[in-house]
N, C-alpha and C. Protein backbone atom coordinates (compact mmCIF):
# COMPACT_ATOMS: atom_id res chain seq x y z
N MET A 1 0.91 -1.31 -0.09
CA MET A 1 0.09 -0.17 0.00
C MET A 1 0.67 1.59 0.11
N HIS A 2 1.82 1.34 0.76
CA HIS A 2 2.63 2.51 0.71
C HIS A 2 3.20 2.97 -0.57
N THR A 3 3.57 1.90 -1.29
CA THR A 3 4.17 2.09 -2.88
C THR A 3 2.82 2.74 -3.75
N LEU A 4 1.98 2.29 -3.35
CA LEU A 4 0.54 3.10 -4.38
C LEU A 4 0.24 4.44 -3.84
N ARG A 5 0.45 4.79 -2.66
CA ARG A 5 0.53 6.39 -2.07
C ARG A 5 1.59 7.01 -3.00
N LYS A 6 2.81 6.34 -3.11
CA LYS A 6 3.83 7.35 -3.42
C LYS A 6 3.86 7.47 -5.22
N ASN A 7 3.20 6.26 -5.61
CA ASN A 7 2.91 6.21 -7.32
C ASN A 7 1.83 7.24 -7.57
N HIS A 8 0.84 7.45 -6.90
CA HIS A 8 -0.29 8.43 -7.21
C HIS A 8 -0.58 9.38 -6.20
N PRO A 9 0.31 10.32 -6.13
CA PRO A 9 0.19 11.56 -5.11
C PRO A 9 -0.82 12.32 -5.47
N LEU A 10 -1.15 12.66 -7.07
CA LEU A 10 -2.11 13.48 -7.73
C LEU A 10 -3.09 13.08 -7.40
N ARG A 11 -3.36 11.79 -7.36
CA ARG A 11 -4.78 11.29 -7.22
C ARG A 11 -5.39 11.83 -5.49
N ARG A 12 -4.62 11.85 -5.05
CA ARG A 12 -5.12 12.11 -3.29
C ARG A 12 -5.15 13.47 -3.53
N ILE A 13 -4.49 14.30 -3.88
CA ILE A 13 -4.50 15.77 -4.21
C ILE A 13 -5.98 15.93 -4.77
N VAL A 14 -6.44 15.66 -5.92
CA VAL A 14 -7.43 16.08 -6.61
C VAL A 14 -8.40 15.53 -5.68
N LEU A 15 -8.50 14.32 -5.07
CA LEU A 15 -9.86 13.65 -4.15
C LEU A 15 -9.69 14.83 -3.04
N ALA A 16 -8.75 15.36 -2.20
CA ALA A 16 -8.93 16.37 -1.28
C ALA A 16 -9.42 17.26 -1.58
N SER A 17 -9.12 17.99 -3.07
CA SER A 17 -9.60 19.17 -3.67
C SER A 17 -10.99 19.02 -3.65
N ALA A 18 -11.44 18.22 -4.16
CA ALA A 18 -12.90 17.83 -4.84
C ALA A 18 -13.65 17.95 -3.59
N ALA A 19 -13.09 16.98 -2.45
CA ALA A 19 -13.97 17.02 -1.47
C ALA A 19 -14.06 18.34 -0.45
N THR A 20 -13.00 19.10 -0.79
CA THR A 20 -13.22 20.43 0.33
C THR A 20 -13.96 21.50 -0.68
N VAL A 21 -14.18 21.55 -1.89
CA VAL A 21 -14.99 22.28 -2.80
C VAL A 21 -16.22 21.89 -2.51
N SER A 22 -16.36 20.84 -2.54
CA SER A 22 -17.74 20.00 -2.10
C SER A 22 -18.25 20.29 -0.83
N GLY A 23 -17.63 20.54 0.17
CA GLY A 23 -18.09 20.70 1.47
C GLY A 23 -18.14 22.22 1.71
N ILE A 24 -17.47 23.02 0.90
CA ILE A 24 -17.92 24.49 0.97
C ILE A 24 -18.77 24.63 0.15
N VAL A 25 -19.34 24.28 -0.96
CA VAL A 25 -20.56 24.54 -1.74
C VAL A 25 -21.31 24.04 -0.72
N LEU A 26 -21.49 23.14 -0.28
CA LEU A 26 -22.74 22.49 0.75
C LEU A 26 -22.90 23.54 1.95
N VAL A 27 -21.70 24.20 2.40
CA VAL A 27 -21.73 25.06 3.67
C VAL A 27 -22.41 26.42 3.21
N LEU A 28 -22.00 26.82 2.01
CA LEU A 28 -22.60 28.15 1.51
C LEU A 28 -24.24 27.74 1.15
N SER A 29 -24.29 26.68 0.73
CA SER A 29 -25.86 26.86 0.59
C SER A 29 -26.84 26.83 1.38
N LEU A 30 -26.58 26.36 2.52
CA LEU A 30 -27.42 26.37 3.84
C LEU A 30 -27.81 27.50 3.95
N LYS A 31 -28.91 27.87 4.37
CA LYS A 31 -29.62 29.27 4.68
C LYS A 31 -29.76 29.30 5.91
N PRO A 32 -29.29 30.22 6.70
CA PRO A 32 -29.57 30.48 8.12
C PRO A 32 -31.17 31.13 8.28
N HIS A 33 -31.80 30.58 9.29
CA HIS A 33 -32.88 30.87 9.80
C HIS A 33 -32.81 32.68 10.54
N THR A 34 -32.95 33.47 9.36
CA THR A 34 -32.65 34.92 9.59
C THR A 34 -34.07 35.71 9.42
N ALA A 35 -35.27 34.82 9.46
CA ALA A 35 -36.40 35.48 9.13
C ALA A 35 -36.64 36.37 10.28
N PRO A 36 -36.58 36.01 11.64
CA PRO A 36 -37.12 37.10 12.60
C PRO A 36 -36.42 38.43 12.67
N ALA A 37 -34.93 38.53 12.25
CA ALA A 37 -34.67 39.78 12.12
C ALA A 37 -35.20 40.36 10.91
N VAL A 38 -35.59 39.72 10.03
CA VAL A 38 -36.50 40.78 8.87
C VAL A 38 -37.95 41.10 9.09
N ALA A 39 -38.65 39.92 9.96
CA ALA A 39 -39.98 39.91 10.20
C ALA A 39 -39.52 40.95 11.60
N GLY A 40 -38.79 41.38 12.42
CA GLY A 40 -38.81 41.88 13.26
C GLY A 40 -39.05 43.57 12.88
N LEU A 41 -38.62 43.63 11.86
CA LEU A 41 -38.82 45.29 11.00
C LEU A 41 -40.36 45.36 11.01
N ALA A 42 -41.13 44.54 11.04
CA ALA A 42 -42.79 44.48 11.04
C ALA A 42 -43.37 45.50 11.59
N PRO A 43 -43.06 45.53 12.91
CA PRO A 43 -43.57 46.19 14.00
C PRO A 43 -43.48 47.61 13.63
N SER A 44 -42.21 48.19 13.09
CA SER A 44 -41.79 49.67 12.86
C SER A 44 -43.25 50.31 12.06
N PRO A 45 -43.38 49.69 11.33
CA PRO A 45 -44.55 50.12 10.35
C PRO A 45 -45.76 50.46 11.33
N ALA A 46 -46.31 49.13 12.05
CA ALA A 46 -47.46 49.12 12.73
C ALA A 46 -47.47 50.24 13.90
N ALA A 47 -46.11 50.48 14.28
CA ALA A 47 -45.93 51.63 15.19
C ALA A 47 -45.93 52.96 14.54
N SER A 48 -45.57 53.04 13.17
CA SER A 48 -45.90 54.29 12.75
C SER A 48 -47.33 54.70 12.12
N SER A 49 -48.12 53.57 11.96
CA SER A 49 -49.51 53.22 11.54
C SER A 49 -50.11 53.97 12.76
N SER A 50 -49.76 53.74 13.82
CA SER A 50 -50.63 53.99 15.31
C SER A 50 -50.29 55.23 15.46
N SER A 51 -48.86 55.82 15.31
CA SER A 51 -48.57 57.45 15.12
C SER A 51 -49.15 58.36 14.34
N GLY A 52 -49.82 57.36 13.29
CA GLY A 52 -50.36 58.01 12.16
C GLY A 52 -51.90 58.08 12.75
N ALA A 53 -52.42 57.13 13.24
CA ALA A 53 -53.57 57.00 13.94
C ALA A 53 -53.81 58.10 15.02
N SER A 54 -52.91 58.46 15.57
CA SER A 54 -52.63 59.38 16.79
C SER A 54 -53.00 60.88 16.26
N GLY A 55 -52.10 60.99 14.89
CA GLY A 55 -51.97 62.13 14.05
C GLY A 55 -53.60 62.30 13.53
N GLY A 56 -54.15 61.31 13.02
CA GLY A 56 -55.63 61.37 12.74
C GLY A 56 -56.67 61.76 13.97
N THR A 57 -56.26 61.40 14.92
CA THR A 57 -57.09 61.56 16.38
C THR A 57 -57.00 63.12 16.53
N ALA A 58 -55.75 63.79 16.20
CA ALA A 58 -55.93 65.33 16.58
C ALA A 58 -56.60 66.00 15.48
N GLY A 59 -56.52 65.22 14.42
CA GLY A 59 -57.48 66.19 13.37
C GLY A 59 -58.83 66.02 13.63
N SER A 60 -59.34 64.47 13.90
CA SER A 60 -60.61 64.40 13.74
C SER A 60 -61.23 65.09 14.99
N GLY A 61 -60.46 65.13 16.13
CA GLY A 61 -60.65 66.14 17.52
C GLY A 61 -61.18 67.44 17.21
N GLY A 62 -60.34 67.87 16.52
CA GLY A 62 -60.66 69.25 16.06
C GLY A 62 -61.95 69.42 15.06
N THR A 63 -62.04 68.37 13.95
CA THR A 63 -63.27 68.22 13.30
C THR A 63 -64.54 67.87 14.07
N GLY A 64 -64.14 67.27 15.11
CA GLY A 64 -65.07 66.71 15.80
C GLY A 64 -65.97 67.84 16.68
N SER A 65 -65.16 68.68 17.12
CA SER A 65 -65.45 69.96 17.81
C SER A 65 -66.25 71.07 16.95
N SER A 66 -66.10 70.92 15.95
CA SER A 66 -66.92 71.69 14.93
C SER A 66 -68.20 70.94 14.28
N GLY A 67 -67.77 69.76 14.11
CA GLY A 67 -68.86 69.00 13.44
C GLY A 67 -70.04 68.64 14.41
N GLY A 68 -69.80 68.47 15.76
CA GLY A 68 -70.87 67.91 16.62
C GLY A 68 -70.41 66.54 17.17
N SER A 69 -71.26 66.04 18.16
CA SER A 69 -71.10 65.09 18.55
C SER A 69 -71.25 63.65 17.99
N GLY A 70 -71.91 63.73 16.83
CA GLY A 70 -72.19 62.51 15.95
C GLY A 70 -71.10 62.15 15.31
N GLY A 71 -70.34 63.20 14.99
CA GLY A 71 -68.80 62.84 14.21
C GLY A 71 -67.82 62.21 15.09
N SER A 72 -67.76 62.95 16.40
CA SER A 72 -66.73 62.63 17.11
C SER A 72 -66.87 60.78 17.81
N THR A 73 -68.06 60.36 17.50
CA THR A 73 -68.34 58.48 18.00
C THR A 73 -67.93 58.04 16.94
N VAL A 74 -68.09 58.43 15.68
CA VAL A 74 -68.03 57.57 14.53
C VAL A 74 -66.50 57.69 14.05
N THR A 75 -65.92 58.99 13.98
CA THR A 75 -64.52 59.02 13.36
C THR A 75 -63.31 58.65 14.42
N GLY A 76 -63.29 58.66 15.71
CA GLY A 76 -62.23 58.42 16.63
C GLY A 76 -62.14 57.22 16.53
N PRO A 77 -60.61 56.89 16.52
CA PRO A 77 -60.06 55.47 16.74
C PRO A 77 -60.44 54.78 18.14
N ARG A 78 -60.80 53.64 18.27
CA ARG A 78 -61.03 52.96 19.32
C ARG A 78 -60.09 51.97 19.54
N THR A 79 -59.50 51.84 20.87
CA THR A 79 -58.44 50.80 20.94
C THR A 79 -59.26 49.77 22.01
N LEU A 80 -59.14 48.50 21.38
CA LEU A 80 -59.72 47.49 22.49
C LEU A 80 -58.87 46.35 22.66
N THR A 81 -58.79 45.91 23.96
CA THR A 81 -57.99 44.50 24.23
C THR A 81 -58.77 43.53 24.35
N GLY A 82 -58.30 42.26 23.53
CA GLY A 82 -59.00 41.10 23.49
C GLY A 82 -58.80 40.34 24.57
N ASP A 83 -59.63 39.00 25.07
CA ASP A 83 -59.19 38.40 26.15
C ASP A 83 -58.25 37.44 25.84
N PRO A 84 -57.39 37.37 27.03
CA PRO A 84 -56.09 36.44 27.29
C PRO A 84 -56.56 35.06 26.57
N VAL A 85 -56.00 34.33 26.09
CA VAL A 85 -56.43 32.76 25.66
C VAL A 85 -54.99 32.25 26.07
N GLN A 86 -55.15 31.17 26.77
CA GLN A 86 -54.07 30.42 27.62
C GLN A 86 -53.96 29.22 26.64
N THR A 87 -52.58 29.35 26.44
CA THR A 87 -52.26 28.30 25.22
C THR A 87 -51.45 27.24 26.03
N ARG A 88 -50.56 26.20 25.22
CA ARG A 88 -49.89 25.15 25.72
C ARG A 88 -48.53 26.06 26.68
N TYR A 89 -48.07 26.92 25.82
CA TYR A 89 -46.82 27.35 26.14
C TYR A 89 -46.96 28.82 26.77
N GLY A 90 -48.41 29.33 27.13
CA GLY A 90 -48.67 30.58 27.75
C GLY A 90 -49.79 31.47 27.33
N PRO A 91 -49.79 32.60 27.89
CA PRO A 91 -51.20 33.39 26.96
C PRO A 91 -50.59 34.31 26.00
N VAL A 92 -51.64 34.68 25.15
CA VAL A 92 -51.77 35.19 24.22
C VAL A 92 -52.96 36.24 24.33
N GLN A 93 -52.57 37.58 24.03
CA GLN A 93 -53.54 38.44 24.06
C GLN A 93 -53.33 39.64 23.02
N VAL A 94 -53.96 40.12 22.25
CA VAL A 94 -53.78 41.34 21.26
C VAL A 94 -54.69 42.27 21.90
N ARG A 95 -54.49 43.50 21.22
CA ARG A 95 -55.00 44.91 21.29
C ARG A 95 -55.20 45.62 20.00
N VAL A 96 -56.38 45.83 19.59
CA VAL A 96 -56.54 46.32 18.38
C VAL A 96 -57.07 47.76 18.21
N THR A 97 -56.64 48.49 17.19
CA THR A 97 -57.22 49.98 16.88
C THR A 97 -58.24 50.03 15.73
N LEU A 98 -59.59 50.26 16.09
CA LEU A 98 -60.35 50.35 14.95
C LEU A 98 -60.92 51.88 14.54
N GLU A 99 -60.69 52.33 13.44
CA GLU A 99 -61.00 53.49 13.05
C GLU A 99 -61.64 53.53 11.85
N ASP A 100 -63.25 54.05 11.97
CA ASP A 100 -64.29 54.06 10.98
C ASP A 100 -64.49 52.80 10.67
N GLY A 101 -64.78 51.83 11.62
CA GLY A 101 -64.93 50.39 11.38
C GLY A 101 -63.84 49.69 10.69
N ARG A 102 -62.85 50.27 10.42
CA ARG A 102 -61.66 49.45 9.91
C ARG A 102 -60.47 49.06 10.76
N LEU A 103 -59.86 48.07 10.62
CA LEU A 103 -58.69 47.51 11.66
C LEU A 103 -57.47 48.33 11.40
N THR A 104 -56.96 49.49 12.16
CA THR A 104 -55.75 50.02 11.76
C THR A 104 -54.45 49.59 12.22
N ASP A 105 -54.72 48.95 13.31
CA ASP A 105 -53.48 48.51 14.21
C ASP A 105 -53.96 47.41 14.77
N VAL A 106 -52.84 46.13 14.88
CA VAL A 106 -53.05 45.16 15.96
C VAL A 106 -51.73 44.81 16.77
N THR A 107 -51.81 45.08 18.28
CA THR A 107 -50.68 44.44 18.52
C THR A 107 -50.85 43.45 19.75
N ALA A 108 -49.46 42.52 19.92
CA ALA A 108 -49.88 41.31 20.65
C ALA A 108 -49.29 42.19 22.08
N VAL A 109 -50.21 41.85 22.80
CA VAL A 109 -49.70 42.46 24.06
C VAL A 109 -49.05 41.37 25.00
N ALA A 110 -49.42 40.20 24.83
CA ALA A 110 -48.73 39.08 25.42
C ALA A 110 -48.73 37.87 24.55
N TYR A 111 -47.59 37.04 24.66
CA TYR A 111 -47.59 36.06 23.95
C TYR A 111 -46.38 35.03 24.80
N PRO A 112 -46.11 34.03 24.26
CA PRO A 112 -44.93 33.03 24.95
C PRO A 112 -43.71 33.50 24.61
N GLN A 113 -42.78 34.07 25.61
CA GLN A 113 -41.54 34.56 24.98
C GLN A 113 -40.63 34.03 26.43
N GLU A 114 -40.89 32.79 27.17
CA GLU A 114 -40.23 32.62 28.49
C GLU A 114 -38.89 32.05 28.00
N ASN A 115 -38.33 31.20 26.87
CA ASN A 115 -37.41 30.64 26.63
C ASN A 115 -36.94 31.32 25.08
N PRO A 116 -35.63 30.97 24.79
CA PRO A 116 -35.13 31.46 23.48
C PRO A 116 -35.68 30.80 22.34
N ARG A 117 -36.30 29.47 22.44
CA ARG A 117 -37.00 28.57 21.50
C ARG A 117 -38.48 29.56 21.05
N ASP A 118 -39.48 29.90 22.57
CA ASP A 118 -40.60 30.66 22.20
C ASP A 118 -40.11 32.26 21.38
N GLN A 119 -38.94 32.52 21.87
CA GLN A 119 -38.86 33.98 21.39
C GLN A 119 -38.39 33.89 19.81
N GLN A 120 -37.72 32.80 19.30
CA GLN A 120 -37.45 32.51 17.83
C GLN A 120 -38.83 32.50 17.33
N ILE A 121 -39.69 31.60 17.74
CA ILE A 121 -41.02 31.12 16.74
C ILE A 121 -41.71 32.53 16.71
N ASN A 122 -41.92 33.02 18.14
CA ASN A 122 -42.70 34.12 18.23
C ASN A 122 -42.26 35.18 17.42
N GLY A 123 -40.78 35.16 17.42
CA GLY A 123 -40.20 36.67 16.74
C GLY A 123 -40.59 36.63 15.26
N TYR A 124 -40.96 35.59 14.47
CA TYR A 124 -41.42 35.39 13.14
C TYR A 124 -42.78 35.47 12.85
N ALA A 125 -43.23 34.84 14.02
CA ALA A 125 -45.01 34.37 13.99
C ALA A 125 -45.91 35.66 14.22
N VAL A 126 -45.89 36.37 15.31
CA VAL A 126 -46.60 37.34 15.72
C VAL A 126 -46.83 38.38 14.32
N PRO A 127 -45.40 39.17 13.76
CA PRO A 127 -45.58 40.13 13.08
C PRO A 127 -46.33 39.64 11.86
N GLN A 128 -45.94 38.23 11.33
CA GLN A 128 -46.89 37.68 10.26
C GLN A 128 -48.17 37.53 10.85
N LEU A 129 -48.57 37.14 11.45
CA LEU A 129 -50.17 37.38 12.08
C LEU A 129 -50.87 38.71 12.42
N THR A 130 -49.85 39.66 12.47
CA THR A 130 -50.47 41.05 12.48
C THR A 130 -50.56 41.54 11.10
N ARG A 131 -49.63 41.15 9.95
CA ARG A 131 -49.76 41.59 8.98
C ARG A 131 -51.08 40.81 8.24
N GLU A 132 -51.37 39.81 8.66
CA GLU A 132 -52.47 39.11 7.74
C GLU A 132 -53.90 39.46 8.20
N ALA A 133 -53.81 39.77 9.91
CA ALA A 133 -55.05 40.28 10.27
C ALA A 133 -55.14 41.59 9.82
N LEU A 134 -54.29 42.63 9.71
CA LEU A 134 -54.31 43.97 8.91
C LEU A 134 -54.69 43.77 7.58
N SER A 135 -54.53 42.38 6.92
CA SER A 135 -54.74 42.56 5.52
C SER A 135 -56.00 41.82 5.38
N ALA A 136 -56.36 41.30 6.23
CA ALA A 136 -57.90 40.22 6.03
C ALA A 136 -58.92 41.27 6.77
N GLN A 137 -58.49 42.10 7.61
CA GLN A 137 -59.55 43.18 8.32
C GLN A 137 -60.57 42.22 9.59
N SER A 138 -59.78 40.87 9.43
CA SER A 138 -60.73 39.97 10.67
C SER A 138 -59.83 39.07 11.07
N ALA A 139 -60.38 38.38 12.07
CA ALA A 139 -59.87 37.25 12.75
C ALA A 139 -59.75 35.84 11.59
N ASP A 140 -60.17 36.10 10.56
CA ASP A 140 -60.02 34.68 9.50
C ASP A 140 -58.55 34.88 8.99
N ILE A 141 -57.57 34.41 9.82
CA ILE A 141 -56.34 34.47 9.11
C ILE A 141 -55.60 32.77 9.27
N ASP A 142 -54.64 32.65 8.28
CA ASP A 142 -53.91 31.29 8.27
C ASP A 142 -53.11 31.50 9.61
N THR A 143 -53.12 29.86 9.95
CA THR A 143 -51.64 29.50 11.12
C THR A 143 -50.37 29.45 10.25
N VAL A 144 -49.64 30.25 11.45
CA VAL A 144 -48.64 30.12 10.98
C VAL A 144 -47.60 28.82 11.34
N SER A 145 -46.94 28.36 10.40
CA SER A 145 -46.29 26.95 10.08
C SER A 145 -45.40 27.06 11.50
N GLY A 146 -45.35 26.09 12.47
CA GLY A 146 -44.34 26.33 13.57
C GLY A 146 -44.79 27.02 14.74
N ALA A 147 -45.97 27.62 14.45
CA ALA A 147 -46.34 28.49 15.72
C ALA A 147 -47.83 28.23 15.77
N THR A 148 -48.30 27.08 15.63
CA THR A 148 -49.73 26.84 15.67
C THR A 148 -50.41 27.08 17.16
N TYR A 149 -49.96 26.97 18.29
CA TYR A 149 -50.75 27.21 19.40
C TYR A 149 -50.91 28.74 19.72
N THR A 150 -49.67 29.57 19.27
CA THR A 150 -49.54 30.91 19.37
C THR A 150 -50.43 31.34 18.23
N SER A 151 -50.75 30.89 16.94
CA SER A 151 -51.56 31.48 16.01
C SER A 151 -53.18 31.17 16.60
N ASP A 152 -53.29 30.02 17.04
CA ASP A 152 -55.02 29.98 17.56
C ASP A 152 -55.12 30.95 18.72
N GLY A 153 -54.12 31.32 19.82
CA GLY A 153 -54.42 32.01 20.60
C GLY A 153 -54.48 33.21 20.14
N TYR A 154 -53.79 33.55 19.49
CA TYR A 154 -53.98 35.06 18.79
C TYR A 154 -55.25 35.15 17.98
N ARG A 155 -55.65 34.24 17.22
CA ARG A 155 -56.92 34.38 16.49
C ARG A 155 -58.28 34.49 17.31
N ARG A 156 -57.93 33.68 18.40
CA ARG A 156 -59.12 33.74 19.29
C ARG A 156 -59.13 35.19 20.01
N SER A 157 -58.00 35.70 20.55
CA SER A 157 -58.01 37.04 21.27
C SER A 157 -58.42 38.08 20.21
N LEU A 158 -58.07 37.93 19.03
CA LEU A 158 -58.48 38.96 18.07
C LEU A 158 -59.94 39.17 17.86
N GLN A 159 -60.19 37.64 17.77
CA GLN A 159 -61.82 37.95 17.54
C GLN A 159 -62.63 38.25 19.04
N SER A 160 -62.15 38.07 19.96
CA SER A 160 -63.06 38.75 21.19
C SER A 160 -62.93 40.08 20.95
N ALA A 161 -61.68 40.74 20.77
CA ALA A 161 -61.66 42.29 20.47
C ALA A 161 -62.52 42.68 19.63
N LEU A 162 -62.45 42.15 18.07
CA LEU A 162 -63.39 42.38 17.27
C LEU A 162 -64.79 42.36 17.90
N ASP A 163 -65.45 41.32 18.75
CA ASP A 163 -66.37 41.24 19.26
C ASP A 163 -66.98 41.79 20.13
N SER A 164 -66.04 42.54 21.10
CA SER A 164 -66.47 43.53 21.82
C SER A 164 -66.57 44.87 21.14
N ALA A 165 -65.94 44.86 20.01
CA ALA A 165 -66.45 46.42 19.37
C ALA A 165 -67.80 46.27 18.94
N SER A 166 -68.28 45.32 18.19
CA SER A 166 -69.48 45.26 17.70
C SER A 166 -70.44 45.21 18.54
N GLY A 167 -70.44 45.00 19.72
CA GLY A 167 -71.44 44.69 20.83
C GLY A 167 -71.45 45.68 21.85
């Protein structure tokens, strides 16, 4: 065997190089789970929309004063908090802002974040659920894969907030 190694050193170099290149390609093709960082940017527009709603409140307050009491009841934004829903991993509760019958903001007040895994899951699930709720204008939203319990609690708390708005 020792004589074979001496006769074919080029073969060992080619095989080692091919294995190294293959390994590097495989490592570089892996995509790290960075969705929470990207999804973490989603609450910022919600915060700006709530500040925009505050700006609308100041404007509608001036209009409501000159328009009468009927205008202030309909045009002012209302903030309602849904019932806390106990899930397997902890409570989920949302707060909604309604303006002129439209859902303008949804904020998760409570959701499981006791350990790093909960933080990772809900770091991408909660912003996605918020976007879907604002898009659907209802609690009829899809479950986020990997966050079934949070999605169910979010949906039920959102529905209770919307029910209290109509009742």
